[in-house]
């Protein structure tokens, strides 16, 4: 009616997606961006670190989602001793193994998203776990790894004195 092809949405329209808040700003789910792919834009290289701000809220969400989706196989500690191993599934990744610790956050995101080929013992969780929750899980996995593999020397000097044996 006003001669413009681009119009505001009709009142009551429900948004089909919302932006994901990253450390560099908002990103929509349809964008070719590292938060959605786990890769450096325009390359096949995985991003090194989580694009979301690591907060206590994100870690709590990651722990909750990890407990639901990951712990049945990987165990609550991430050591590969979940209930599925007790039921006879023999090959479960220990998230504290050197190769897992050395994986980039983008590579872990890729495994959660697409599964682990060629055996597919680790299936894709893209349909079950939203993008933001995948990054929350990765943040929590990194916290689990630090809790197991961290050293006293990793702490600032002022905190080392507060440790007890």
JSON list of C-alpha atoms in Angstrom, two decimals:
[
{"chain": "A", "resi": 1, "resn": "UNK", "atom": "CA", "xyz": [0.00, 0.00, 0.00]},
{"chain": "A", "resi": 2, "resn": "UNK", "atom": "CA", "xyz": [2.88, 2.39, 0.67]},
{"chain": "A", "resi": 3, "resn": "UNK", "atom": "CA", "xyz": [4.89, 1.32, -2.40]},
{"chain": "A", "resi": 4, "resn": "UNK", "atom": "CA", "xyz": [7.69, -0.33, -0.35]},
{"chain": "A", "resi": 5, "resn": "UNK", "atom": "CA", "xyz": [8.71, -3.96, -0.89]},
{"chain": "A", "resi": 6, "resn": "UNK", "atom": "CA", "xyz": [10.32, -4.34, 2.55]},
{"chain": "A", "resi": 7, "resn": "UNK", "atom": "CA", "xyz": [7.69, -4.18, 5.25]},
{"chain": "A", "resi": 8, "resn": "UNK", "atom": "CA", "xyz": [7.67, -4.53, 9.00]},
{"chain": "A", "resi": 9, "resn": "UNK", "atom": "CA", "xyz": [6.31, -7.87, 10.26]},
{"chain": "A", "resi": 10, "resn": "UNK", "atom": "CA", "xyz": [2.56, -8.08, 10.81]},
{"chain": "A", "resi": 11, "resn": "UNK", "atom": "CA", "xyz": [1.57, -7.46, 14.44]},
{"chain": "A", "resi": 12, "resn": "UNK", "atom": "CA", "xyz": [1.66, -10.72, 16.40]},
{"chain": "A", "resi": 13, "resn": "UNK", "atom": "CA", "xyz": [4.31, -12.33, 14.15]},
{"chain": "A", "resi": 14, "resn": "UNK", "atom": "CA", "xyz": [6.40, -14.89, 16.04]},
{"chain": "A", "resi": 15, "resn": "UNK", "atom": "CA", "xyz": [10.12, -14.76, 15.33]},
{"chain": "A", "resi": 16, "resn": "UNK", "atom": "CA", "xyz": [11.55, -17.97, 13.86]},
{"chain": "A", "resi": 17, "resn": "UNK", "atom": "CA", "xyz": [14.95, -17.40, 15.37]},
{"chain": "A", "resi": 18, "resn": "UNK", "atom": "CA", "xyz": [16.75, -15.22, 17.85]},
{"chain": "A", "resi": 19, "resn": "UNK", "atom": "CA", "xyz": [20.32, -14.04, 17.88]},
{"chain": "A", "resi": 20, "resn": "UNK", "atom": "CA", "xyz": [22.95, -15.91, 19.86]},
{"chain": "A", "resi": 21, "resn": "UNK", "atom": "CA", "xyz": [25.03, -13.55, 21.98]},
{"chain": "A", "resi": 22, "resn": "UNK", "atom": "CA", "xyz": [28.72, -14.20, 21.35]},
{"chain": "A", "resi": 23, "resn": "UNK", "atom": "CA", "xyz": [31.76, -12.39, 22.72]},
{"chain": "A", "resi": 24, "resn": "UNK", "atom": "CA", "xyz": [31.92, -10.46, 19.43]},
{"chain": "A", "resi": 25, "resn": "UNK", "atom": "CA", "xyz": [28.21, -9.61, 19.25]},
{"chain": "A", "resi": 26, "resn": "UNK", "atom": "CA", "xyz": [24.90, -11.16, 18.22]},
{"chain": "A", "resi": 27, "resn": "UNK", "atom": "CA", "xyz": [24.77, -13.84, 15.51]},
{"chain": "A", "resi": 28, "resn": "UNK", "atom": "CA", "xyz": [21.65, -15.36, 13.96]},
{"chain": "A", "resi": 29, "resn": "UNK", "atom": "CA", "xyz": [21.34, -19.15, 13.46]},
{"chain": "A", "resi": 30, "resn": "UNK", "atom": "CA", "xyz": [21.22, -18.82, 9.66]},
{"chain": "A", "resi": 31, "resn": "UNK", "atom": "CA", "xyz": [24.56, -16.98, 9.44]},
{"chain": "A", "resi": 32, "resn": "UNK", "atom": "CA", "xyz": [27.76, -18.67, 8.32]},
{"chain": "A", "resi": 33, "resn": "UNK", "atom": "CA", "xyz": [29.54, -17.81, 11.55]},
{"chain": "A", "resi": 34, "resn": "UNK", "atom": "CA", "xyz": [31.88, -19.75, 13.88]},
{"chain": "A", "resi": 35, "resn": "UNK", "atom": "CA", "xyz": [29.24, -19.98, 16.60]},
{"chain": "A", "resi": 36, "resn": "UNK", "atom": "CA", "xyz": [27.01, -21.95, 14.20]},
{"chain": "A", "resi": 37, "resn": "UNK", "atom": "CA", "xyz": [29.68, -24.04, 12.47]},
{"chain": "A", "resi": 38, "resn": "UNK", "atom": "CA", "xyz": [32.61, -24.39, 14.86]},
{"chain": "A", "resi": 39, "resn": "UNK", "atom": "CA", "xyz": [34.86, -23.29, 12.00]},
{"chain": "A", "resi": 40, "resn": "UNK", "atom": "CA", "xyz": [36.68, -20.13, 11.02]},
{"chain": "A", "resi": 41, "resn": "UNK", "atom": "CA", "xyz": [34.41, -18.42, 8.48]},
{"chain": "A", "resi": 42, "resn": "UNK", "atom": "CA", "xyz": [35.33, -19.30, 4.90]},
{"chain": "A", "resi": 43, "resn": "UNK", "atom": "CA", "xyz": [37.75, -22.09, 5.89]},
{"chain": "A", "resi": 44, "resn": "UNK", "atom": "CA", "xyz": [37.73, -25.70, 7.02]},
{"chain": "A", "resi": 45, "resn": "UNK", "atom": "CA", "xyz": [39.74, -24.83, 10.15]},
{"chain": "A", "resi": 46, "resn": "UNK", "atom": "CA", "xyz": [38.13, -25.29, 13.55]},
{"chain": "A", "resi": 47, "resn": "UNK", "atom": "CA", "xyz": [37.99, -22.33, 15.90]},
{"chain": "A", "resi": 48, "resn": "UNK", "atom": "CA", "xyz": [40.25, -22.62, 18.93]},
{"chain": "A", "resi": 49, "resn": "UNK", "atom": "CA", "xyz": [37.99, -21.36, 21.71]},
{"chain": "A", "resi": 50, "resn": "UNK", "atom": "CA", "xyz": [34.36, -21.08, 22.67]},
{"chain": "A", "resi": 51, "resn": "UNK", "atom": "CA", "xyz": [32.71, -18.01, 21.07]},
{"chain": "A", "resi": 52, "resn": "UNK", "atom": "CA", "xyz": [30.35, -17.54, 24.04]},
{"chain": "A", "resi": 53, "resn": "UNK", "atom": "CA", "xyz": [31.28, -15.67, 27.20]},
{"chain": "A", "resi": 54, "resn": "UNK", "atom": "CA", "xyz": [32.18, -18.23, 29.88]},
{"chain": "A", "resi": 55, "resn": "UNK", "atom": "CA", "xyz": [29.99, -17.35, 32.85]},
{"chain": "A", "resi": 56, "resn": "UNK", "atom": "CA", "xyz": [28.69, -19.27, 35.84]},
{"chain": "A", "resi": 57, "resn": "UNK", "atom": "CA", "xyz": [25.27, -19.34, 34.15]},
{"chain": "A", "resi": 58, "resn": "UNK", "atom": "CA", "xyz": [26.75, -20.89, 31.00]},
{"chain": "A", "resi": 59, "resn": "UNK", "atom": "CA", "xyz": [28.66, -23.46, 33.06]},
{"chain": "A", "resi": 60, "resn": "UNK", "atom": "CA", "xyz": [25.54, -24.42, 35.04]},
{"chain": "A", "resi": 61, "resn": "UNK", "atom": "CA", "xyz": [23.61, -24.82, 31.79]},
{"chain": "A", "resi": 62, "resn": "UNK", "atom": "CA", "xyz": [26.49, -26.87, 30.39]},
{"chain": "A", "resi": 63, "resn": "UNK", "atom": "CA", "xyz": [26.50, -29.13, 33.44]},
{"chain": "A", "resi": 64, "resn": "UNK", "atom": "CA", "xyz": [22.75, -29.63, 33.17]},
{"chain": "A", "resi": 65, "resn": "UNK", "atom": "CA", "xyz": [22.89, -30.45, 29.45]},
{"chain": "A", "resi": 66, "resn": "UNK", "atom": "CA", "xyz": [25.99, -32.64, 29.92]},
{"chain": "A", "resi": 67, "resn": "UNK", "atom": "CA", "xyz": [24.19, -34.64, 32.59]},
{"chain": "A", "resi": 68, "resn": "UNK", "atom": "CA", "xyz": [21.23, -35.20, 30.27]},
{"chain": "A", "resi": 69, "resn": "UNK", "atom": "CA", "xyz": [22.97, -35.89, 26.95]},
{"chain": "A", "resi": 70, "resn": "UNK", "atom": "CA", "xyz": [26.59, -36.84, 27.64]},
{"chain": "A", "resi": 71, "resn": "UNK", "atom": "CA", "xyz": [26.83, -38.49, 31.06]},
{"chain": "A", "resi": 72, "resn": "UNK", "atom": "CA", "xyz": [24.95, -41.68, 30.07]},
{"chain": "A", "resi": 73, "resn": "UNK", "atom": "CA", "xyz": [27.96, -42.63, 27.92]},
{"chain": "A", "resi": 74, "resn": "UNK", "atom": "CA", "xyz": [30.85, -40.45, 29.11]},
{"chain": "A", "resi": 75, "resn": "UNK", "atom": "CA", "xyz": [29.96, -40.64, 32.82]},
{"chain": "A", "resi": 76, "resn": "UNK", "atom": "CA", "xyz": [29.38, -37.79, 35.25]},
{"chain": "A", "resi": 77, "resn": "UNK", "atom": "CA", "xyz": [33.15, -37.27, 35.53]},
{"chain": "A", "resi": 78, "resn": "UNK", "atom": "CA", "xyz": [33.68, -37.43, 31.75]},
{"chain": "A", "resi": 79, "resn": "UNK", "atom": "CA", "xyz": [35.91, -40.49, 32.16]},
{"chain": "A", "resi": 80, "resn": "UNK", "atom": "CA", "xyz": [33.98, -42.78, 29.80]},
{"chain": "A", "resi": 81, "resn": "UNK", "atom": "CA", "xyz": [32.41, -44.80, 32.62]},
{"chain": "A", "resi": 82, "resn": "UNK", "atom": "CA", "xyz": [28.76, -44.05, 32.04]},
{"chain": "A", "resi": 83, "resn": "UNK", "atom": "CA", "xyz": [25.84, -46.44, 32.30]},
{"chain": "A", "resi": 84, "resn": "UNK", "atom": "CA", "xyz": [26.19, -47.53, 28.65]},
{"chain": "A", "resi": 85, "resn": "UNK", "atom": "CA", "xyz": [29.63, -48.98, 29.40]},
{"chain": "A", "resi": 86, "resn": "UNK", "atom": "CA", "xyz": [28.10, -51.00, 32.23]},
{"chain": "A", "resi": 87, "resn": "UNK", "atom": "CA", "xyz": [25.58, -52.30, 29.72]},
{"chain": "A", "resi": 88, "resn": "UNK", "atom": "CA", "xyz": [28.31, -53.57, 27.39]},
{"chain": "A", "resi": 89, "resn": "UNK", "atom": "CA", "xyz": [29.15, -50.65, 25.11]},
{"chain": "A", "resi": 90, "resn": "UNK", "atom": "CA", "xyz": [32.93, -50.98, 25.24]},
{"chain": "A", "resi": 91, "resn": "UNK", "atom": "CA", "xyz": [34.33, -47.99, 23.32]},
{"chain": "A", "resi": 92, "resn": "UNK", "atom": "CA", "xyz": [33.45, -44.73, 25.08]},
{"chain": "A", "resi": 93, "resn": "UNK", "atom": "CA", "xyz": [35.69, -41.67, 24.83]},
{"chain": "A", "resi": 94, "resn": "UNK", "atom": "CA", "xyz": [37.39, -40.54, 28.02]},
{"chain": "A", "resi": 95, "resn": "UNK", "atom": "CA", "xyz": [37.17, -36.74, 27.86]},
{"chain": "A", "resi": 96, "resn": "UNK", "atom": "CA", "xyz": [40.37, -36.50, 29.92]},
{"chain": "A", "resi": 97, "resn": "UNK", "atom": "CA", "xyz": [42.52, -38.36, 27.38]},
{"chain": "A", "resi": 98, "resn": "UNK", "atom": "CA", "xyz": [45.28, -36.24, 25.86]},
{"chain": "A", "resi": 99, "resn": "UNK", "atom": "CA", "xyz": [43.75, -36.27, 22.37]},
{"chain": "A", "resi": 100, "resn": "UNK", "atom": "CA", "xyz": [40.40, -35.02, 23.74]},
{"chain": "A", "resi": 101, "resn": "UNK", "atom": "CA", "xyz": [42.01, -32.30, 25.84]},
{"chain": "A", "resi": 102, "resn": "UNK", "atom": "CA", "xyz": [44.00, -31.12, 22.81]},
{"chain": "A", "resi": 103, "resn": "UNK", "atom": "CA", "xyz": [40.95, -30.91, 20.54]},
{"chain": "A", "resi": 104, "resn": "UNK", "atom": "CA", "xyz": [39.88, -27.36, 19.77]},
{"chain": "A", "resi": 105, "resn": "UNK", "atom": "CA", "xyz": [36.49, -26.21, 21.00]},
{"chain": "A", "resi": 106, "resn": "UNK", "atom": "CA", "xyz": [35.37, -26.01, 17.36]},
{"chain": "A", "resi": 107, "resn": "UNK", "atom": "CA", "xyz": [36.30, -29.63, 16.76]},
{"chain": "A", "resi": 108, "resn": "UNK", "atom": "CA", "xyz": [34.34, -30.75, 19.82]},
{"chain": "A", "resi": 109, "resn": "UNK", "atom": "CA", "xyz": [31.40, -28.68, 18.55]},
{"chain": "A", "resi": 110, "resn": "UNK", "atom": "CA", "xyz": [31.72, -30.49, 15.21]},
{"chain": "A", "resi": 111, "resn": "UNK", "atom": "CA", "xyz": [31.64, -33.91, 16.90]},
{"chain": "A", "resi": 112, "resn": "UNK", "atom": "CA", "xyz": [28.55, -33.00, 18.94]},
{"chain": "A", "resi": 113, "resn": "UNK", "atom": "CA", "xyz": [26.90, -31.64, 15.80]},
{"chain": "A", "resi": 114, "resn": "UNK", "atom": "CA", "xyz": [27.80, -34.35, 13.27]},
{"chain": "A", "resi": 115, "resn": "UNK", "atom": "CA", "xyz": [28.85, -37.34, 15.35]},
{"chain": "A", "resi": 116, "resn": "UNK", "atom": "CA", "xyz": [32.16, -39.17, 15.16]},
{"chain": "A", "resi": 117, "resn": "UNK", "atom": "CA", "xyz": [32.95, -40.88, 11.88]},
{"chain": "A", "resi": 118, "resn": "UNK", "atom": "CA", "xyz": [33.53, -43.54, 10.65]},
{"chain": "A", "resi": 119, "resn": "UNK", "atom": "CA", "xyz": [32.08, -45.71, 13.42]},
{"chain": "A", "resi": 120, "resn": "UNK", "atom": "CA", "xyz": [29.31, -43.35, 14.57]},
{"chain": "A", "resi": 121, "resn": "UNK", "atom": "CA", "xyz": [29.57, -44.71, 18.09]},
{"chain": "A", "resi": 122, "resn": "UNK", "atom": "CA", "xyz": [29.16, -41.02, 18.94]},
{"chain": "A", "resi": 123, "resn": "UNK", "atom": "CA", "xyz": [25.99, -40.03, 17.07]},
{"chain": "A", "resi": 124, "resn": "UNK", "atom": "CA", "xyz": [24.98, -36.55, 15.99]},
{"chain": "A", "resi": 125, "resn": "UNK", "atom": "CA", "xyz": [23.20, -34.52, 18.64]},
{"chain": "A", "resi": 126, "resn": "UNK", "atom": "CA", "xyz": [22.33, -31.59, 16.35]},
{"chain": "A", "resi": 127, "resn": "UNK", "atom": "CA", "xyz": [18.60, -32.37, 16.51]},
{"chain": "A", "resi": 128, "resn": "UNK", "atom": "CA", "xyz": [18.53, -32.72, 20.30]},
{"chain": "A", "resi": 129, "resn": "UNK", "atom": "CA", "xyz": [20.99, -30.06, 21.49]},
{"chain": "A", "resi": 130, "resn": "UNK", "atom": "CA", "xyz": [20.61, -26.42, 20.34]},
{"chain": "A", "resi": 131, "resn": "UNK", "atom": "CA", "xyz": [23.74, -24.54, 19.25]},
{"chain": "A", "resi": 132, "resn": "UNK", "atom": "CA", "xyz": [24.01, -22.49, 22.46]},
{"chain": "A", "resi": 133, "resn": "UNK", "atom": "CA", "xyz": [23.70, -25.62, 24.59]},
{"chain": "A", "resi": 134, "resn": "UNK", "atom": "CA", "xyz": [26.48, -27.34, 22.59]},
{"chain": "A", "resi": 135, "resn": "UNK", "atom": "CA", "xyz": [28.81, -24.47, 23.48]},
{"chain": "A", "resi": 136, "resn": "UNK", "atom": "CA", "xyz": [27.63, -24.62, 27.11]},
{"chain": "A", "resi": 137, "resn": "UNK", "atom": "CA", "xyz": [28.47, -28.34, 27.19]},
{"chain": "A", "resi": 138, "resn": "UNK", "atom": "CA", "xyz": [31.92, -27.62, 25.76]},
{"chain": "A", "resi": 139, "resn": "UNK", "atom": "CA", "xyz": [32.54, -24.99, 28.45]},
{"chain": "A", "resi": 140, "resn": "UNK", "atom": "CA", "xyz": [31.53, -27.51, 31.11]},
{"chain": "A", "resi": 141, "resn": "UNK", "atom": "CA", "xyz": [33.73, -30.24, 29.59]},
{"chain": "A", "resi": 142, "resn": "UNK", "atom": "CA", "xyz": [36.69, -27.84, 29.73]},
{"chain": "A", "resi": 143, "resn": "UNK", "atom": "CA", "xyz": [35.90, -27.20, 33.42]},
{"chain": "A", "resi": 144, "resn": "UNK", "atom": "CA", "xyz": [35.80, -30.98, 34.04]},
{"chain": "A", "resi": 145, "resn": "UNK", "atom": "CA", "xyz": [39.16, -31.36, 32.30]},
{"chain": "A", "resi": 146, "resn": "UNK", "atom": "CA", "xyz": [40.69, -28.56, 34.37]},
{"chain": "A", "resi": 147, "resn": "UNK", "atom": "CA", "xyz": [39.37, -30.11, 37.57]},
{"chain": "A", "resi": 148, "resn": "UNK", "atom": "CA", "xyz": [41.17, -33.34, 36.74]},
{"chain": "A", "resi": 149, "resn": "UNK", "atom": "CA", "xyz": [44.23, -32.15, 34.86]},
{"chain": "A", "resi": 150, "resn": "UNK", "atom": "CA", "xyz": [44.90, -28.74, 36.39]},
{"chain": "A", "resi": 151, "resn": "UNK", "atom": "CA", "xyz": [47.98, -28.19, 38.50]},
{"chain": "A", "resi": 152, "resn": "UNK", "atom": "CA", "xyz": [48.52, -26.07, 41.60]},
{"chain": "A", "resi": 153, "resn": "UNK", "atom": "CA", "xyz": [50.87, -23.90, 39.54]},
{"chain": "A", "resi": 154, "resn": "UNK", "atom": "CA", "xyz": [47.90, -22.97, 37.31]},
{"chain": "A", "resi": 155, "resn": "UNK", "atom": "CA", "xyz": [46.41, -20.99, 40.20]},
{"chain": "A", "resi": 156, "resn": "UNK", "atom": "CA", "xyz": [47.39, -17.41, 40.95]},
{"chain": "A", "resi": 157, "resn": "UNK", "atom": "CA", "xyz": [49.84, -17.20, 43.88]},
{"chain": "A", "resi": 158, "resn": "UNK", "atom": "CA", "xyz": [47.29, -15.55, 46.17]},
{"chain": "A", "resi": 159, "resn": "UNK", "atom": "CA", "xyz": [44.91, -18.50, 45.77]},
{"chain": "A", "resi": 160, "resn": "UNK", "atom": "CA", "xyz": [47.50, -21.27, 46.22]},
{"chain": "A", "resi": 161, "resn": "UNK", "atom": "CA", "xyz": [47.77, -20.52, 49.94]},
{"chain": "A", "resi": 162, "resn": "UNK", "atom": "CA", "xyz": [44.06, -21.19, 50.40]},
{"chain": "A", "resi": 163, "resn": "UNK", "atom": "CA", "xyz": [44.35, -24.81, 49.24]},
{"chain": "A", "resi": 164, "resn": "UNK", "atom": "CA", "xyz": [44.16, -27.59, 51.79]},
{"chain": "A", "resi": 165, "resn": "UNK", "atom": "CA", "xyz": [45.25, -31.17, 51.37]}
]
